[in-house]
Short mmCIF file of C-alpha atoms in Angstrom, two decimals:
data_model
loop_
_atom_site.label_atom_id
_atom_site.label_comp_id
_atom_site.label_asym_id
_atom_site.label_seq_id
_atom_site.Cartn_x
_atom_site.Cartn_y
_atom_site.Cartn_z
CA UNK A 140 -18.04 -44.82 -22.92
CA UNK A 141 -14.44 -46.06 -21.70
CA UNK A 142 -11.80 -43.42 -20.69
CA UNK A 143 -8.05 -44.10 -20.86
CA UNK A 144 -6.68 -45.32 -17.28
CA UNK A 145 -5.12 -41.91 -16.12
CA UNK A 146 -8.52 -40.29 -17.01
CA UNK A 147 -10.71 -43.17 -15.49
CA UNK A 148 -8.62 -42.77 -12.11
CA UNK A 149 -8.90 -39.33 -11.68
CA UNK A 150 -12.82 -39.72 -12.23
CA UNK A 151 -13.11 -42.23 -9.85
CA UNK A 152 -10.98 -40.43 -7.32
CA UNK A 153 -13.42 -37.41 -7.89
CA UNK A 154 -17.01 -39.59 -8.20
CA UNK A 155 -16.52 -42.40 -5.68
CA UNK A 156 -17.93 -41.04 -2.01
CA UNK A 157 -14.97 -42.47 -0.05
CA UNK A 158 -12.37 -40.80 -2.48
CA UNK A 159 -13.93 -37.64 -2.35
CA UNK A 160 -11.23 -34.65 -2.71
CA UNK A 161 -8.64 -37.83 -2.43
CA UNK A 162 -5.46 -35.83 -3.44
CA UNK A 163 -6.08 -32.76 -1.36
CA UNK A 164 -6.75 -34.92 2.05
CA UNK A 165 -3.27 -35.91 1.77
CA UNK A 166 -2.15 -32.32 1.95
CA UNK A 167 -4.37 -30.73 4.22
CA UNK A 168 -7.59 -32.53 5.51
CA UNK A 169 -8.66 -29.27 7.54
CA UNK A 170 -9.13 -27.10 4.69
CA UNK A 171 -10.49 -29.93 2.65
CA UNK A 172 -13.60 -30.39 5.45
CA UNK A 173 -14.14 -26.78 5.38
CA UNK A 174 -14.61 -26.89 1.81
CA UNK A 175 -17.12 -29.84 2.14
CA UNK A 176 -18.86 -27.68 4.70
CA UNK A 177 -19.49 -24.87 2.61
CA UNK A 178 -20.73 -26.81 -0.21
CA UNK A 179 -21.76 -25.77 -3.64
CA UNK A 180 -24.94 -24.15 -2.37
CA UNK A 181 -22.77 -21.49 -0.67
CA UNK A 182 -19.84 -21.10 -3.45
CA UNK A 183 -21.79 -22.23 -6.86
CA UNK A 184 -23.90 -18.97 -6.90
CA UNK A 185 -20.94 -16.61 -6.63
CA UNK A 186 -19.13 -18.89 -9.26
CA UNK A 187 -22.29 -18.55 -11.98
CA UNK A 188 -22.56 -15.07 -11.18
CA UNK A 189 -19.08 -14.55 -11.90
CA UNK A 190 -19.34 -16.39 -15.43
CA UNK A 191 -22.06 -13.90 -16.37
CA UNK A 192 -20.57 -10.72 -15.18
CA UNK A 193 -19.97 -8.47 -18.26
CA UNK A 194 -19.85 -4.72 -16.53
CA UNK A 195 -18.88 -3.13 -13.45
CA UNK A 196 -22.63 -3.05 -12.16
CA UNK A 197 -22.53 -6.99 -12.69
CA UNK A 198 -19.54 -7.30 -10.64
CA UNK A 199 -20.93 -4.67 -7.80
CA UNK A 200 -23.83 -6.77 -7.47
CA UNK A 201 -21.71 -10.01 -6.72
CA UNK A 202 -19.28 -7.56 -4.24
CA UNK A 203 -22.32 -6.14 -2.55
CA UNK A 204 -24.34 -9.14 -2.35
CA UNK A 205 -23.42 -13.19 -2.66
CA UNK A 206 -19.89 -12.82 -1.81
CA UNK A 207 -20.83 -10.86 1.46
CA UNK A 208 -23.23 -13.68 2.39
CA UNK A 209 -20.09 -16.37 1.98
CA UNK A 210 -17.26 -13.69 3.22
CA UNK A 211 -18.30 -11.03 5.48
CA UNK A 212 -16.73 -8.01 5.09
CA UNK A 213 -17.27 -4.15 5.72
CA UNK A 214 -14.73 -3.03 2.88
CA UNK A 215 -13.23 -4.47 -0.19
CA UNK A 216 -10.96 -3.15 -2.72
CA UNK A 217 -9.66 -4.84 -5.89
CA UNK A 218 -8.56 -3.98 -9.64
CA UNK A 219 -5.40 -4.50 -11.68
CA UNK A 220 -2.11 -3.16 -11.87
CA UNK A 221 1.71 -3.99 -12.14
CA UNK A 222 3.98 -5.88 -9.99
CA UNK A 223 7.23 -5.46 -9.29
CA UNK A 224 9.90 -6.47 -6.29
CA UNK A 225 9.50 -3.03 -4.49
CA UNK A 226 5.86 -2.76 -4.84
CA UNK A 227 2.61 -2.83 -6.97
CA UNK A 228 1.41 -0.30 -9.40
CA UNK A 229 -2.56 0.54 -9.85
CA UNK A 230 -3.64 0.41 -13.16
CA UNK A 231 -7.33 0.19 -12.61
CA UNK A 232 -9.24 0.17 -9.22
CA UNK A 233 -12.77 -0.81 -8.20
CA UNK A 234 -13.53 -0.05 -4.28
CA UNK A 235 -16.95 -0.93 -2.03
CA UNK A 236 -17.95 0.60 1.03
CA UNK A 237 -14.28 2.53 1.74
CA UNK A 238 -15.05 5.45 3.66
CA UNK A 239 -12.69 8.65 2.68
CA UNK A 240 -10.21 7.83 5.61
CA UNK A 241 -8.97 4.51 3.82
CA UNK A 242 -7.63 6.50 1.03
CA UNK A 243 -5.18 7.90 3.36
CA UNK A 244 -4.05 4.17 4.43
CA UNK A 245 -3.27 3.50 0.63
CA UNK A 246 -2.05 6.84 0.24
CA UNK A 247 0.48 5.95 3.05
CA UNK A 248 1.88 2.90 1.22
CA UNK A 249 2.90 4.66 -1.92
CA UNK A 250 6.69 5.34 -2.45
CA UNK A 251 8.41 8.05 -4.57
CA UNK A 252 7.89 5.92 -7.77
CA UNK A 253 4.04 5.46 -7.02
CA UNK A 254 4.24 1.84 -5.87
CA UNK A 255 2.21 0.55 -3.40
CA UNK A 256 3.67 -1.70 -0.67
CA UNK A 257 2.94 -3.39 2.59
CA UNK A 258 3.90 -6.39 4.75
CA UNK A 259 0.68 -8.28 3.18
CA UNK A 260 1.58 -7.39 -0.22
CA UNK A 261 5.40 -8.29 0.05
CA UNK A 262 4.08 -11.62 1.57
CA UNK A 263 1.85 -12.19 -1.29
CA UNK A 264 4.28 -11.38 -4.22
CA UNK A 265 6.79 -14.06 -2.40
CA UNK A 266 4.36 -16.85 -2.00
CA UNK A 267 1.78 -15.88 -4.18
CA UNK A 268 -0.78 -17.48 -1.62
CA UNK A 269 -3.76 -15.75 0.03
CA UNK A 270 -2.47 -13.60 3.06
CA UNK A 271 -4.77 -12.68 6.37
CA UNK A 272 -3.78 -10.64 9.29
CA UNK A 273 -5.72 -10.31 12.19
CA UNK A 274 -5.24 -7.35 14.37
CA UNK A 275 -3.91 -8.11 18.10
CA UNK A 276 -2.91 -11.34 17.06
CA UNK A 277 -0.64 -11.04 14.29
CA UNK A 278 0.73 -7.77 15.91
CA UNK A 279 4.33 -9.14 16.06
CA UNK A 280 4.52 -10.34 12.74
CA UNK A 281 4.62 -7.02 10.91
CA UNK A 282 6.44 -3.49 11.33
CA UNK A 283 5.22 -1.00 13.78
CA UNK A 284 5.03 1.79 11.77
CA UNK A 285 2.99 0.33 9.24
CA UNK A 286 0.56 -1.37 12.09
CA UNK A 287 0.05 2.04 13.17
CA UNK A 288 -1.00 3.57 9.96
CA UNK A 289 -3.34 0.48 9.74
CA UNK A 290 -5.19 1.06 12.82
CA UNK A 291 -5.12 4.91 12.86
CA UNK A 292 -7.59 4.15 9.81
CA UNK A 293 -9.50 2.06 11.98
CA UNK A 294 -8.81 -0.89 9.88
CA UNK A 295 -8.51 -4.35 11.07
CA UNK A 296 -8.66 -8.10 10.23
CA UNK A 297 -8.01 -8.33 6.35
CA UNK A 298 -7.53 -11.41 4.10
CA UNK A 299 -6.21 -10.81 0.32
CA UNK A 300 -5.49 -12.61 -2.73
CA UNK A 301 -5.13 -12.15 -6.25
CA UNK A 302 -3.75 -13.63 -9.68
CA UNK A 303 -0.49 -12.95 -11.78
CA UNK A 304 -0.82 -12.96 -15.55
CA UNK A 305 1.52 -15.39 -17.62
CA UNK A 306 4.30 -12.67 -17.74
CA UNK A 307 4.52 -12.43 -14.14
CA UNK A 308 4.36 -8.73 -14.41
CA UNK A 309 0.74 -7.52 -14.14
CA UNK A 310 -1.84 -8.84 -11.43
CA UNK A 311 -5.45 -8.73 -10.05
CA UNK A 312 -5.89 -8.24 -6.61
CA UNK A 313 -8.97 -8.65 -3.95
CA UNK A 314 -8.52 -7.11 -0.35
CA UNK A 315 -11.11 -7.71 2.14
CA UNK A 316 -10.94 -5.59 5.27
CA UNK A 317 -12.80 -5.46 8.70
CA UNK A 318 -14.36 -8.70 8.95
CA UNK A 319 -16.41 -9.45 11.78
CA UNK A 320 -14.50 -12.30 13.06
CA UNK A 321 -11.34 -13.64 13.46
CA UNK A 322 -9.55 -14.23 10.22
CA UNK A 323 -7.59 -18.00 9.53
CA UNK A 324 -6.30 -20.16 7.44
CA UNK A 325 -9.69 -21.38 6.56
CA UNK A 326 -10.87 -18.03 5.00
CA UNK A 327 -7.53 -17.68 2.98
CA UNK A 328 -8.51 -21.02 1.62
CA UNK A 329 -11.90 -20.05 0.68
CA UNK A 330 -10.46 -17.09 -1.28
CA UNK A 331 -7.82 -19.03 -3.36
CA UNK A 332 -11.09 -21.09 -4.31
CA UNK A 333 -13.01 -17.94 -5.66
CA UNK A 334 -10.08 -15.64 -6.75
CA UNK A 335 -10.01 -17.52 -10.03
CA UNK A 336 -13.67 -16.75 -10.55
CA UNK A 337 -13.69 -13.27 -9.31
CA UNK A 338 -10.45 -12.74 -11.33
CA UNK A 339 -12.34 -13.59 -14.60
CA UNK A 340 -15.41 -11.45 -13.53
CA UNK A 341 -13.03 -8.32 -12.86
CA UNK A 342 -11.34 -8.69 -16.07
CA UNK A 343 -14.93 -8.02 -17.80
CA UNK A 344 -16.06 -5.48 -15.38
CA UNK A 345 -13.02 -3.34 -15.98
CA UNK A 346 -13.24 -3.01 -19.86
CA UNK A 347 -15.31 0.45 -19.48
CA UNK A 348 -13.53 1.36 -16.26
CA UNK A 349 -11.29 4.65 -16.27
CA UNK A 350 -7.74 4.17 -15.94
CA UNK A 351 -6.24 5.02 -12.53
CA UNK A 352 -5.72 8.84 -12.72
CA UNK A 353 -2.32 8.72 -10.92
CA UNK A 354 0.12 7.80 -13.73
CA UNK A 355 3.20 7.50 -11.04
CA UNK A 356 6.65 6.15 -11.84
CA UNK A 357 7.21 7.95 -15.18
CA UNK A 358 8.31 11.28 -14.24
CA UNK A 359 4.89 13.16 -14.49
CA UNK A 360 5.46 12.80 -18.16
CA UNK A 361 2.40 10.94 -19.85
CA UNK A 362 3.31 8.67 -22.93
CA UNK A 363 1.44 10.07 -26.20
CA UNK A 364 -0.40 7.61 -28.13
CA UNK A 365 2.03 7.31 -30.79
CA UNK A 366 4.46 6.67 -28.22
CA UNK A 367 2.28 3.76 -26.60
CA UNK A 368 1.76 2.08 -30.31
CA UNK A 369 5.41 2.04 -30.76
CA UNK A 370 5.81 0.54 -27.09
CA UNK A 371 3.34 -2.09 -27.95
CA UNK A 372 5.29 -2.89 -31.33
CA UNK A 373 8.52 -3.04 -29.16
CA UNK A 374 6.62 -5.33 -26.90
CA UNK A 375 6.08 -7.77 -30.22
CA UNK A 376 9.60 -7.65 -30.79
CA UNK A 377 9.35 -5.54 -33.77
CA UNK A 378 12.77 -3.50 -34.98
CA UNK A 379 12.57 0.13 -35.84
CA UNK A 380 12.21 -0.63 -39.61
CA UNK A 381 9.18 -2.64 -39.09
CA UNK A 382 7.74 -0.52 -36.49
CA UNK A 383 8.19 2.51 -39.45
CA UNK A 384 6.53 0.37 -42.26
CA UNK A 385 3.61 -0.89 -39.46
CA UNK A 386 2.77 2.91 -38.62
CA UNK A 387 3.95 4.65 -41.71
CA UNK A 388 6.07 6.67 -40.15
CA UNK A 389 10.43 7.01 -40.94
CA UNK A 390 12.74 5.16 -38.91
CA UNK A 391 14.13 8.46 -37.76
CA UNK A 392 10.71 9.31 -36.48
CA UNK A 393 10.55 5.86 -34.53
CA UNK A 394 13.84 6.25 -33.00
CA UNK A 395 13.08 9.84 -31.49
CA UNK A 396 9.71 8.51 -30.37
CA UNK A 397 11.73 5.11 -28.68
CA UNK A 398 14.28 7.91 -26.99
CA UNK A 399 10.95 9.75 -25.22
CA UNK A 400 10.09 6.42 -24.31
CA UNK A 401 13.34 5.45 -22.50
CA UNK A 402 13.47 9.15 -20.98
CA UNK A 403 9.67 9.20 -19.66
CA UNK A 404 10.23 5.79 -18.28
CA UNK A 405 13.72 6.59 -16.93
CA UNK A 406 15.17 3.14 -18.77
CA UNK A 407 17.84 2.45 -20.97
CA UNK A 408 16.88 -0.34 -23.04
CA UNK A 409 13.97 -1.75 -25.31
CA UNK A 410 13.94 -4.85 -22.65
CA UNK A 411 13.55 -2.86 -19.65
CA UNK A 412 11.07 -0.19 -21.41
CA UNK A 413 8.68 -3.26 -21.96
CA UNK A 414 9.12 -4.64 -18.48
CA UNK A 415 8.31 -1.18 -16.85
CA UNK A 416 5.42 -0.80 -19.03
CA UNK A 417 3.89 -4.08 -17.83
CA UNK A 418 4.28 -2.56 -14.09
CA UNK A 419 2.68 0.50 -14.97
CA UNK A 420 -0.33 -1.54 -16.79
CA UNK A 421 0.98 0.78 -19.92
CA UNK A 422 0.57 -2.11 -22.26
CA UNK A 423 -2.91 -3.10 -21.23
CA UNK A 424 -5.06 -0.53 -23.13
CA UNK A 425 -2.83 -0.98 -26.25
CA UNK A 426 -3.14 -4.40 -26.67
CA UNK A 427 -7.26 -3.99 -26.45
CA UNK A 428 -6.49 -1.39 -29.40
#
């Protein structure tokens, strides 16, 4: 079978031994050499397991089994949440081997609106690249206050990454802490290779996981199911009249609920309401319905 020239060229550059990873070698040969050293026998089982994940138990087997063989770590936190310039909201969360003390650290990251932030989170939001931190070596690059809190909970070497959705408002996150060796660009690169597969596995794993119990950022007032339905149709661009027709309500009733949504989310426009709902993860369950 003959391929078009542009496809054939791609196939040749991948399959021919002397051209293997041809494009990547131009940019970072050290990382390509590292990937080749890992070989398919190390990464392929993780990729296959991720493809077969259907629930949190399946994901747990990966996190506490074959993933540790390739990326040894003491603690792992992962989940999904909203993204904003000031910090990240937590929508759903899974944690593995995290002692009670570590929750004090994550609690310390929350601001008055319930957004979690840290130097590593901020760097990830700015670059969309894997981030890593080596205690002692990288202390000068982070604020002293954050470093003190980090060390107080006996936390050290960390590598983390995540993936944004197409809207740019929602993301997954994977945080590996207390690695038993010096973390480097190689481990960040390894996480860059694995994160797309972990992201898809996590999406399946979280389908039956309860939403994070704390819903900060909405003035301690929870949106009703009806208001979340209306929020969903606002996101779809429907007018008040169209929403009223779909939900079999009056326009006056729809207008009342929208006013309540604005008050609870502390916003003044439909666009801002939808944007903040993304950050808080309020649209996730609605889309599933």
